[in-house]
Amino acid sequence: MKHKTLTQFLIEQQRLENALPADVRLLIEVVARACKTISHHVSKGALGNVLGSLDSSNVQGEVQKKLDVLSNEILLEANEWGGNLAAMASEEMDSIYPIPHAYPRGGYLLLFDPLDGSSNIDVNVSIGTIFSVLRAPAEADQREIEEADFLQPGTEQVAAGYAVYGPQTVLVLTVGTGTFGFTLDRETHSWILTHEKISIPEDTSEFAINASNMRHWAEPVRRYIDECLAGTTGPRERNFNMRWVASMVADVHRILCRGGIFMYPWDAREPERAGKLRLMYEANPMAFIVEQAGGAATNGTQRIMELQPQQLHERVSVILGSRNEVERVTRYHHEAQR
Ligand code: P6P
């Protein structure tokens, strides 16, 4: 069977679904090529002198891994010259990165977490790159791009995707016409369509949460997980399984492949923080990908993609995956508010 490459898929999306402006197609091709380079460095591990931490921290105050910084640089250098972007933003950079005046400026904004799951880098567990594409406001054409131009709800995304660097390197992508997966063929170095129109089962018996935080959870989360743990002896009348990779990309990929619910909810450890994960370049792109695959994504009470961002690096509570389970957890939150 002739395999369809990412390039052929994107051209067809442009032609058949009219879903893809040429600038966005170029952007996705360039990001995908950068992910190939990141995959190469990740797979070299200790042989490539890329493991371990730097003595620097990112805007989140987290110690930066060598691969975090390298991956960020790869994405910046790959995307700054193309003429399709006005600016970029990254988990690894305090402020936005306007396209240098040496290059032509385009009409899109690219946001990314260059290497998500950093705690797993040095122990050979799957990690990934997450990205989101927004339009630059038209009125910004005549002025410098500002951080406020990025603060758009997730419903404004024109594309989103991730690359998971695991036993296979897989690129998962949506441009609003469904969610598709491409496996990197390491012999031809091509992205090959291997997951056509991914669909998340509406029901699941598998939850993903960091259970060590149990005593800090809000009541609705505690209620939901307690019911799962009660299994056939409780109100759900069936047993549940648990997975927690501590790499959002790996957990979300499993859910896209076989269903499940992923939860990183608000907890009382830092009550003023809405959650751990970042809205603009983790939760929003993953929510777009999951919704396009028939799943759901809320912060416990609201659809994540409808949240109005207030800050570039703001955090959010994340409940996403199989629609019926996400709706149940969200219902428990609404019941607790009454
Ligand atoms: P914890 C990785 O650092 C990350 O941002 C997500 O990819 C992952 O789901 C979460 O944090 C893991 O957090 O608290 O379990 O280490």
mmCIF file of C-alpha atoms and ligand atoms in Angstrom:
data_model
loop_
_atom_site.group_PDB
_atom_site.id
_atom_site.type_symbol
_atom_site.label_atom_id
_atom_site.label_comp_id
_atom_site.label_asym_id
_atom_site.label_seq_id
_atom_site.Cartn_x
_atom_site.Cartn_y
_atom_site.Cartn_z
ATOM 1 C CA MET A 1 0.000 0.000 0.000
ATOM 2 C CA LYS A 2 1.424 3.410 -0.939
ATOM 3 C CA HIS A 3 1.948 5.422 2.218
ATOM 4 C CA LYS A 4 0.753 9.033 2.320
ATOM 5 C CA THR A 5 3.387 11.500 3.503
ATOM 6 C CA LEU A 6 2.740 14.569 5.650
ATOM 7 C CA THR A 7 3.385 16.783 2.621
ATOM 8 C CA GLN A 8 0.784 14.955 0.511
ATOM 9 C CA PHE A 9 -1.708 15.079 3.392
ATOM 10 C CA LEU A 10 -1.226 18.813 3.865
ATOM 11 C CA ILE A 11 -1.579 19.541 0.143
ATOM 12 C CA GLU A 12 -4.780 17.509 0.090
ATOM 13 C CA GLN A 13 -6.094 19.395 3.133
ATOM 14 C CA GLN A 14 -5.307 22.628 1.305
ATOM 15 C CA ARG A 15 -7.009 21.436 -1.894
ATOM 16 C CA LEU A 16 -9.885 19.278 -0.671
ATOM 17 C CA GLU A 17 -10.920 20.881 2.603
ATOM 18 C CA ASN A 18 -9.692 24.368 1.870
ATOM 19 C CA ALA A 19 -8.661 24.132 5.501
ATOM 20 C CA LEU A 20 -5.108 25.182 5.147
ATOM 21 C CA PRO A 21 -3.672 28.520 4.053
ATOM 22 C CA ALA A 22 -0.302 28.081 2.319
ATOM 23 C CA ASP A 23 1.482 29.910 5.138
ATOM 24 C CA VAL A 24 0.088 27.454 7.698
ATOM 25 C CA ARG A 25 1.060 24.483 5.517
ATOM 26 C CA LEU A 26 4.638 25.799 5.336
ATOM 27 C CA LEU A 27 4.613 26.423 9.102
ATOM 28 C CA ILE A 28 3.530 22.848 9.862
ATOM 29 C CA GLU A 29 6.139 21.410 7.470
ATOM 30 C CA VAL A 30 8.879 23.472 9.152
ATOM 31 C CA VAL A 31 7.782 22.562 12.685
ATOM 32 C CA ALA A 32 7.586 18.887 11.661
ATOM 33 C CA ARG A 33 11.122 19.087 10.267
ATOM 34 C CA ALA A 34 12.335 20.678 13.524
ATOM 35 C CA CYS A 35 10.695 17.836 15.468
ATOM 36 C CA LYS A 36 12.703 15.365 13.370
ATOM 37 C CA THR A 37 15.873 17.148 14.500
ATOM 38 C CA ILE A 38 14.751 17.148 18.132
ATOM 39 C CA SER A 39 13.922 13.435 17.854
ATOM 40 C CA HIS A 40 17.444 12.814 16.572
ATOM 41 C CA HIS A 41 19.032 14.533 19.582
ATOM 42 C CA VAL A 42 16.618 12.920 22.079
ATOM 43 C CA SER A 43 17.376 9.443 20.708
ATOM 44 C CA LYS A 44 21.141 9.951 21.080
ATOM 45 C CA GLY A 45 20.753 10.467 24.849
ATOM 46 C CA ALA A 46 24.002 10.013 26.743
ATOM 47 C CA LEU A 47 25.872 9.470 23.476
ATOM 48 C CA GLY A 48 25.056 12.992 22.440
ATOM 49 C CA ASN A 49 26.099 14.873 25.566
ATOM 50 C CA VAL A 50 22.555 16.314 25.751
ATOM 51 C CA LEU A 51 21.366 14.826 29.032
ATOM 52 C CA GLY A 52 21.455 16.521 32.392
ATOM 53 C CA SER A 53 20.521 19.972 33.605
ATOM 54 C CA LEU A 54 21.883 23.455 33.120
ATOM 55 C CA ASP A 55 22.341 25.782 36.062
ATOM 56 C CA SER A 56 19.589 28.009 34.613
ATOM 57 C CA SER A 57 15.832 28.067 35.268
ATOM 58 C CA ASN A 58 12.914 28.886 32.982
ATOM 59 C CA VAL A 59 10.122 31.371 33.572
ATOM 60 C CA GLN A 60 8.341 28.741 35.630
ATOM 61 C CA GLY A 61 11.335 28.572 37.954
ATOM 62 C CA GLU A 62 12.017 25.010 36.786
ATOM 63 C CA VAL A 63 15.603 23.839 36.271
ATOM 64 C CA GLN A 64 16.259 23.722 32.516
ATOM 65 C CA LYS A 65 17.518 20.517 30.983
ATOM 66 C CA LYS A 66 20.104 20.773 28.202
ATOM 67 C CA LEU A 67 17.581 19.255 25.805
ATOM 68 C CA ASP A 68 14.934 21.838 26.807
ATOM 69 C CA VAL A 69 17.179 24.679 25.695
ATOM 70 C CA LEU A 70 18.462 22.849 22.597
ATOM 71 C CA SER A 71 14.907 21.997 21.494
ATOM 72 C CA ASN A 72 13.843 25.609 21.983
ATOM 73 C CA GLU A 73 16.761 26.856 19.862
ATOM 74 C CA ILE A 74 15.979 24.307 17.124
ATOM 75 C CA LEU A 75 12.369 25.530 16.888
ATOM 76 C CA LEU A 76 13.339 29.222 16.910
ATOM 77 C CA GLU A 77 16.014 28.841 14.216
ATOM 78 C CA ALA A 78 13.780 26.662 12.033
ATOM 79 C CA ASN A 79 10.836 29.061 12.130
ATOM 80 C CA GLU A 80 12.225 32.603 12.227
ATOM 81 C CA TRP A 81 13.156 32.966 8.501
ATOM 82 C CA GLY A 82 10.059 31.579 6.740
ATOM 83 C CA GLY A 83 8.084 34.827 6.386
ATOM 84 C CA ASN A 84 4.885 33.234 7.750
ATOM 85 C CA LEU A 85 5.221 34.226 11.412
ATOM 86 C CA ALA A 86 4.965 37.517 13.263
ATOM 87 C CA ALA A 87 6.314 36.126 16.531
ATOM 88 C CA MET A 88 6.826 33.023 18.666
ATOM 89 C CA ALA A 89 6.352 32.167 22.342
ATOM 90 C CA SER A 90 7.784 29.276 24.335
ATOM 91 C CA GLU A 91 7.618 27.773 27.792
ATOM 92 C CA GLU A 92 11.394 28.244 27.873
ATOM 93 C CA MET A 93 11.345 32.010 27.230
ATOM 94 C CA ASP A 94 10.107 34.698 29.648
ATOM 95 C CA SER A 95 8.763 36.958 26.885
ATOM 96 C CA ILE A 96 7.663 36.625 23.263
ATOM 97 C CA TYR A 97 10.139 36.306 20.378
ATOM 98 C CA PRO A 98 9.254 38.793 17.595
ATOM 99 C CA ILE A 99 10.566 37.749 14.178
ATOM 100 C CA PRO A 100 13.916 39.577 13.704
ATOM 101 C CA HIS A 101 13.737 42.514 11.310
ATOM 102 C CA ALA A 102 16.254 40.691 9.088
ATOM 103 C CA TYR A 103 13.414 38.395 8.020
ATOM 104 C CA PRO A 104 9.990 39.069 6.467
ATOM 105 C CA ARG A 105 7.103 39.046 8.924
ATOM 106 C CA GLY A 106 3.980 36.920 8.406
ATOM 107 C CA GLY A 107 0.484 36.717 9.820
ATOM 108 C CA TYR A 108 0.716 33.860 12.330
ATOM 109 C CA LEU A 109 1.875 33.265 15.896
ATOM 110 C CA LEU A 110 3.585 30.023 16.932
ATOM 111 C CA LEU A 111 3.568 28.876 20.551
ATOM 112 C CA PHE A 112 5.318 25.786 21.861
ATOM 113 C CA ASP A 113 6.526 23.735 24.748
ATOM 114 C CA PRO A 114 9.728 22.574 23.052
ATOM 115 C CA LEU A 115 10.236 19.507 25.208
ATOM 116 C CA ASP A 116 7.420 18.510 27.535
ATOM 117 C CA GLY A 117 8.045 15.929 30.240
ATOM 118 C CA SER A 118 11.516 17.131 31.141
ATOM 119 C CA SER A 119 11.585 15.105 34.357
ATOM 120 C CA ASN A 120 11.669 12.016 32.115
ATOM 121 C CA ILE A 121 14.476 13.075 29.777
ATOM 122 C CA ASP A 122 17.346 11.540 31.773
ATOM 123 C CA VAL A 123 15.524 8.270 32.481
ATOM 124 C CA ASN A 124 14.590 7.385 28.891
ATOM 125 C CA VAL A 125 10.827 7.784 29.234
ATOM 126 C CA SER A 126 8.761 9.244 26.357
ATOM 127 C CA ILE A 127 8.778 13.059 26.057
ATOM 128 C CA GLY A 128 7.443 15.411 23.409
ATOM 129 C CA THR A 129 7.052 18.757 21.678
ATOM 130 C CA ILE A 130 3.680 20.564 21.780
ATOM 131 C CA PHE A 131 2.749 23.458 19.467
ATOM 132 C CA SER A 132 -0.166 25.781 18.751
ATOM 133 C CA VAL A 133 -0.788 28.214 15.868
ATOM 134 C CA LEU A 134 -2.807 31.443 16.155
ATOM 135 C CA ARG A 135 -3.413 34.307 13.727
ATOM 136 C CA ALA A 136 -1.676 37.579 14.522
ATOM 137 C CA PRO A 137 -4.303 40.330 14.921
ATOM 138 C CA ALA A 138 -4.722 42.141 11.579
ATOM 139 C CA GLU A 139 -4.351 45.503 13.267
ATOM 140 C CA ALA A 140 -0.890 44.432 14.490
ATOM 141 C CA ASP A 141 0.432 44.680 10.928
ATOM 142 C CA GLN A 142 1.536 48.261 11.427
ATOM 143 C CA ARG A 143 3.160 47.902 14.838
ATOM 144 C CA GLU A 144 5.431 45.655 16.912
ATOM 145 C CA ILE A 145 3.836 42.419 18.105
ATOM 146 C CA GLU A 146 3.029 42.415 21.824
ATOM 147 C CA GLU A 147 2.382 39.682 24.374
ATOM 148 C CA ALA A 148 -1.291 40.715 24.453
ATOM 149 C CA ASP A 149 -1.597 39.636 20.794
ATOM 150 C CA PHE A 150 -1.048 36.043 21.925
ATOM 151 C CA LEU A 151 -3.795 36.141 24.569
ATOM 152 C CA GLN A 152 -6.494 34.516 22.419
ATOM 153 C CA PRO A 153 -8.861 31.712 23.516
ATOM 154 C CA GLY A 154 -8.077 28.207 22.252
ATOM 155 C CA THR A 155 -11.018 28.366 19.849
ATOM 156 C CA GLU A 156 -8.908 30.795 17.778
ATOM 157 C CA GLN A 157 -6.228 28.160 17.039
ATOM 158 C CA VAL A 158 -5.783 27.403 13.329
ATOM 159 C CA ALA A 159 -3.590 24.342 13.968
ATOM 160 C CA ALA A 160 -2.161 22.362 16.881
ATOM 161 C CA GLY A 161 0.011 19.317 17.249
ATOM 162 C CA TYR A 162 2.573 17.383 19.200
ATOM 163 C CA ALA A 163 5.468 15.053 18.477
ATOM 164 C CA VAL A 164 5.929 12.189 20.939
ATOM 165 C CA TYR A 165 9.498 10.831 21.154
ATOM 166 C CA GLY A 166 8.903 7.261 22.300
ATOM 167 C CA PRO A 167 9.508 3.781 20.846
ATOM 168 C CA GLN A 168 8.261 5.450 17.685
ATOM 169 C CA THR A 169 8.398 9.160 16.923
ATOM 170 C CA VAL A 170 4.829 10.172 16.038
ATOM 171 C CA LEU A 171 3.514 13.581 14.986
ATOM 172 C CA VAL A 172 -0.160 14.179 15.844
ATOM 173 C CA LEU A 173 -1.827 17.127 14.131
ATOM 174 C CA THR A 174 -5.124 18.921 13.655
ATOM 175 C CA VAL A 175 -6.020 21.825 11.385
ATOM 176 C CA GLY A 176 -9.675 21.642 12.389
ATOM 177 C CA THR A 177 -10.681 18.766 10.080
ATOM 178 C CA GLY A 178 -10.046 15.925 12.544
ATOM 179 C CA THR A 179 -6.937 14.585 14.281
ATOM 180 C CA PHE A 180 -4.285 12.677 12.337
ATOM 181 C CA GLY A 181 -1.043 10.859 13.241
ATOM 182 C CA PHE A 182 2.190 10.484 11.266
ATOM 183 C CA THR A 183 4.981 8.052 12.161
ATOM 184 C CA LEU A 184 8.575 9.041 11.382
ATOM 185 C CA ASP A 185 10.127 6.571 8.934
ATOM 186 C CA ARG A 186 13.738 6.616 10.040
ATOM 187 C CA GLU A 187 14.935 5.087 6.763
ATOM 188 C CA THR A 188 13.422 7.724 4.492
ATOM 189 C CA HIS A 189 13.170 10.442 7.186
ATOM 190 C CA SER A 190 9.568 11.048 6.093
ATOM 191 C CA TRP A 191 6.462 11.503 8.225
ATOM 192 C CA ILE A 192 4.011 8.772 7.102
ATOM 193 C CA LEU A 193 0.249 8.936 7.770
ATOM 194 C CA THR A 194 -0.441 6.021 10.114
ATOM 195 C CA HIS A 195 -3.398 7.257 12.198
ATOM 196 C CA GLU A 196 -6.267 8.408 9.952
ATOM 197 C CA LYS A 197 -9.035 10.459 11.675
ATOM 198 C CA ILE A 198 -8.277 9.418 15.264
ATOM 199 C CA SER A 199 -11.409 8.858 17.391
ATOM 200 C CA ILE A 200 -11.299 8.677 21.201
ATOM 201 C CA PRO A 201 -13.789 6.137 22.679
ATOM 202 C CA GLU A 202 -16.484 8.077 24.566
ATOM 203 C CA ASP A 203 -16.208 5.723 27.558
ATOM 204 C CA THR A 204 -13.144 4.464 29.382
ATOM 205 C CA SER A 205 -12.048 2.523 32.457
ATOM 206 C CA GLU A 206 -8.562 4.055 32.596
ATOM 207 C CA PHE A 207 -7.630 7.265 34.413
ATOM 208 C CA ALA A 208 -4.353 9.189 34.503
ATOM 209 C CA ILE A 209 -3.563 11.371 37.515
ATOM 210 C CA ASN A 210 -0.641 11.865 39.904
ATOM 211 C CA ALA A 211 -2.236 10.063 42.865
ATOM 212 C CA SER A 212 0.471 11.287 45.265
ATOM 213 C CA ASN A 213 -1.436 14.584 45.379
ATOM 214 C CA MET A 214 -4.678 12.928 46.557
ATOM 215 C CA ARG A 215 -4.897 14.662 49.938
ATOM 216 C CA HIS A 216 -4.623 18.065 48.180
ATOM 217 C CA TRP A 217 -7.425 17.571 45.627
ATOM 218 C CA ALA A 218 -10.774 19.383 45.590
ATOM 219 C CA GLU A 219 -13.793 17.303 46.603
ATOM 220 C CA PRO A 220 -15.145 16.607 43.060
ATOM 221 C CA VAL A 221 -11.795 15.122 41.980
ATOM 222 C CA ARG A 222 -11.546 13.078 45.178
ATOM 223 C CA ARG A 223 -15.125 11.835 44.638
ATOM 224 C CA TYR A 224 -14.422 10.791 41.034
ATOM 225 C CA ILE A 225 -11.183 8.941 41.812
ATOM 226 C CA ASP A 226 -12.630 7.282 44.947
ATOM 227 C CA GLU A 227 -15.486 5.943 42.788
ATOM 228 C CA CYS A 228 -12.974 4.620 40.230
ATOM 229 C CA LEU A 229 -10.951 2.936 43.003
ATOM 230 C CA ALA A 230 -14.131 1.397 44.476
ATOM 231 C CA GLY A 231 -14.520 -0.460 41.172
ATOM 232 C CA THR A 232 -17.204 -3.166 41.081
ATOM 233 C CA THR A 233 -17.913 -2.557 44.791
ATOM 234 C CA GLY A 234 -18.837 1.102 44.172
ATOM 235 C CA PRO A 235 -21.268 3.229 42.147
ATOM 236 C CA ARG A 236 -19.380 2.744 38.874
ATOM 237 C CA GLU A 237 -19.905 -1.036 39.103
ATOM 238 C CA ARG A 238 -16.733 -1.719 37.114
ATOM 239 C CA ASN A 239 -13.033 -1.790 37.828
ATOM 240 C CA PHE A 240 -10.694 0.941 36.597
ATOM 241 C CA ASN A 241 -7.019 0.948 35.657
ATOM 242 C CA MET A 242 -4.519 3.756 36.272
ATOM 243 C CA ARG A 243 -1.634 5.078 34.186
ATOM 244 C CA TRP A 244 0.649 8.076 34.886
ATOM 245 C CA VAL A 245 3.701 8.652 32.669
ATOM 246 C CA ALA A 246 4.303 12.211 33.948
ATOM 247 C CA SER A 247 4.726 13.297 30.329
ATOM 248 C CA MET A 248 1.492 14.932 29.176
ATOM 249 C CA VAL A 249 2.317 14.101 25.546
ATOM 250 C CA ALA A 250 2.678 10.370 26.340
ATOM 251 C CA ASP A 251 -0.489 10.243 28.465
ATOM 252 C CA VAL A 252 -2.529 12.158 25.871
ATOM 253 C CA HIS A 253 -1.193 9.964 23.056
ATOM 254 C CA ARG A 254 -2.313 6.827 24.893
ATOM 255 C CA ILE A 255 -5.754 8.370 25.372
ATOM 256 C CA LEU A 256 -6.001 9.229 21.656
ATOM 257 C CA CYS A 257 -5.076 5.624 20.845
ATOM 258 C CA ARG A 258 -7.287 3.725 23.324
ATOM 259 C CA GLY A 259 -9.342 6.183 25.372
ATOM 260 C CA GLY A 260 -8.900 7.356 28.954
ATOM 261 C CA ILE A 261 -9.162 10.448 31.092
ATOM 262 C CA PHE A 262 -6.166 12.657 31.951
ATOM 263 C CA MET A 263 -6.391 14.887 34.995
ATOM 264 C CA TYR A 264 -3.994 17.498 36.340
ATOM 265 C CA PRO A 265 -6.505 19.405 38.492
ATOM 266 C CA TRP A 266 -6.120 22.349 40.824
ATOM 267 C CA ASP A 267 -4.814 21.262 44.209
ATOM 268 C CA ALA A 268 -4.259 22.861 47.594
ATOM 269 C CA ARG A 269 -0.457 22.703 47.514
ATOM 270 C CA GLU A 270 -0.412 26.169 45.912
ATOM 271 C CA PRO A 271 -4.059 27.332 46.208
ATOM 272 C CA GLU A 272 -3.441 30.546 44.258
ATOM 273 C CA ARG A 273 -2.336 28.518 41.219
ATOM 274 C CA ALA A 274 -5.147 27.372 38.880
ATOM 275 C CA GLY A 275 -3.174 24.185 38.110
ATOM 276 C CA LYS A 276 0.273 22.989 37.030
ATOM 277 C CA LEU A 277 -0.074 22.858 33.247
ATOM 278 C CA ARG A 278 0.138 25.912 30.996
ATOM 279 C CA LEU A 279 -2.899 27.101 29.104
ATOM 280 C CA MET A 280 -1.384 28.597 25.940
ATOM 281 C CA TYR A 281 1.096 25.938 24.841
ATOM 282 C CA GLU A 282 0.020 22.758 26.644
ATOM 283 C CA ALA A 283 -3.693 22.729 27.520
ATOM 284 C CA ASN A 284 -5.074 24.637 24.499
ATOM 285 C CA PRO A 285 -3.256 22.640 21.776
ATOM 286 C CA MET A 286 -4.031 19.347 23.540
ATOM 287 C CA ALA A 287 -7.671 20.397 23.966
ATOM 288 C CA PHE A 288 -7.932 21.193 20.227
ATOM 289 C CA ILE A 289 -6.381 17.832 19.314
ATOM 290 C CA VAL A 290 -8.610 15.909 21.757
ATOM 291 C CA GLU A 291 -11.848 17.693 20.752
ATOM 292 C CA GLN A 292 -11.088 17.103 17.054
ATOM 293 C CA ALA A 293 -10.831 13.403 17.960
ATOM 294 C CA GLY A 294 -14.273 13.463 19.598
ATOM 295 C CA GLY A 295 -13.052 13.911 23.171
ATOM 296 C CA ALA A 296 -13.612 16.747 25.648
ATOM 297 C CA ALA A 297 -11.354 19.106 27.629
ATOM 298 C CA THR A 298 -12.418 21.270 30.583
ATOM 299 C CA ASN A 299 -10.797 22.945 33.563
ATOM 300 C CA GLY A 300 -13.360 21.225 35.787
ATOM 301 C CA THR A 301 -16.077 23.784 35.133
ATOM 302 C CA GLN A 302 -15.471 25.375 31.693
ATOM 303 C CA ARG A 303 -14.369 24.218 28.231
ATOM 304 C CA ILE A 304 -10.612 24.895 28.164
ATOM 305 C CA MET A 305 -10.691 26.308 24.637
ATOM 306 C CA GLU A 306 -13.180 29.001 25.688
ATOM 307 C CA LEU A 307 -11.025 30.370 28.518
ATOM 308 C CA GLN A 308 -9.822 33.941 27.918
ATOM 309 C CA PRO A 309 -6.073 33.970 28.712
ATOM 310 C CA GLN A 310 -4.808 36.746 30.980
ATOM 311 C CA GLN A 311 -1.095 35.948 30.870
ATOM 312 C CA LEU A 312 1.186 34.171 28.394
ATOM 313 C CA HIS A 313 2.418 31.602 30.924
ATOM 314 C CA GLU A 314 -0.743 31.192 32.951
ATOM 315 C CA ARG A 315 -1.566 27.774 34.334
ATOM 316 C CA VAL A 316 -4.852 25.894 34.191
ATOM 317 C CA SER A 317 -6.541 22.834 35.674
ATOM 318 C CA VAL A 318 -6.852 20.122 33.004
ATOM 319 C CA ILE A 319 -9.451 17.343 32.685
ATOM 320 C CA LEU A 320 -9.432 15.832 29.190
ATOM 321 C CA GLY A 321 -10.052 12.649 27.208
ATOM 322 C CA SER A 322 -13.037 10.310 26.795
ATOM 323 C CA ARG A 323 -16.060 12.581 26.555
ATOM 324 C CA ASN A 324 -18.413 10.772 28.971
ATOM 325 C CA GLU A 325 -15.830 10.636 31.765
ATOM 326 C CA VAL A 326 -14.777 14.282 31.322
ATOM 327 C CA GLU A 327 -18.456 15.265 31.447
ATOM 328 C CA ARG A 328 -18.903 13.253 34.653
ATOM 329 C CA VAL A 329 -15.972 14.964 36.414
ATOM 330 C CA THR A 330 -17.208 18.357 35.171
ATOM 331 C CA ARG A 331 -20.707 17.564 36.468
ATOM 332 C CA TYR A 332 -19.227 16.697 39.890
ATOM 333 C CA HIS A 333 -17.532 20.136 39.929
ATOM 334 C CA HIS A 334 -20.813 21.885 39.080
ATOM 335 C CA GLU A 335 -22.668 19.893 41.759
ATOM 336 C CA ALA A 336 -20.032 20.923 44.323
ATOM 337 C CA GLN A 337 -20.616 24.603 43.422
ATOM 338 C CA ARG A 338 -24.336 24.452 44.309
HETATM 339 P P1 P6P B 1 4.091 15.651 38.035
HETATM 340 C C1 P6P B 1 5.869 17.480 32.758
HETATM 341 O O1 P6P B 1 6.769 18.178 33.602
HETATM 342 C C2 P6P B 1 4.479 18.059 32.954
HETATM 343 O O2 P6P B 1 4.467 19.423 32.648
HETATM 344 C C3 P6P B 1 3.473 17.283 32.123
HETATM 345 O O3 P6P B 1 3.997 16.831 30.931
HETATM 346 C C4 P6P B 1 3.071 16.141 33.037
HETATM 347 O O4 P6P B 1 1.768 15.654 32.787
HETATM 348 C C5 P6P B 1 3.168 16.770 34.424
HETATM 349 O O5 P6P B 1 4.070 17.883 34.319
HETATM 350 C C6 P6P B 1 3.716 15.797 35.446
HETATM 351 O O6 P6P B 1 3.667 16.460 36.693
HETATM 352 O O7 P6P B 1 3.654 16.568 39.142
HETATM 353 O O8 P6P B 1 3.359 14.337 38.028
HETATM 354 O O9 P6P B 1 5.596 15.478 37.918
#
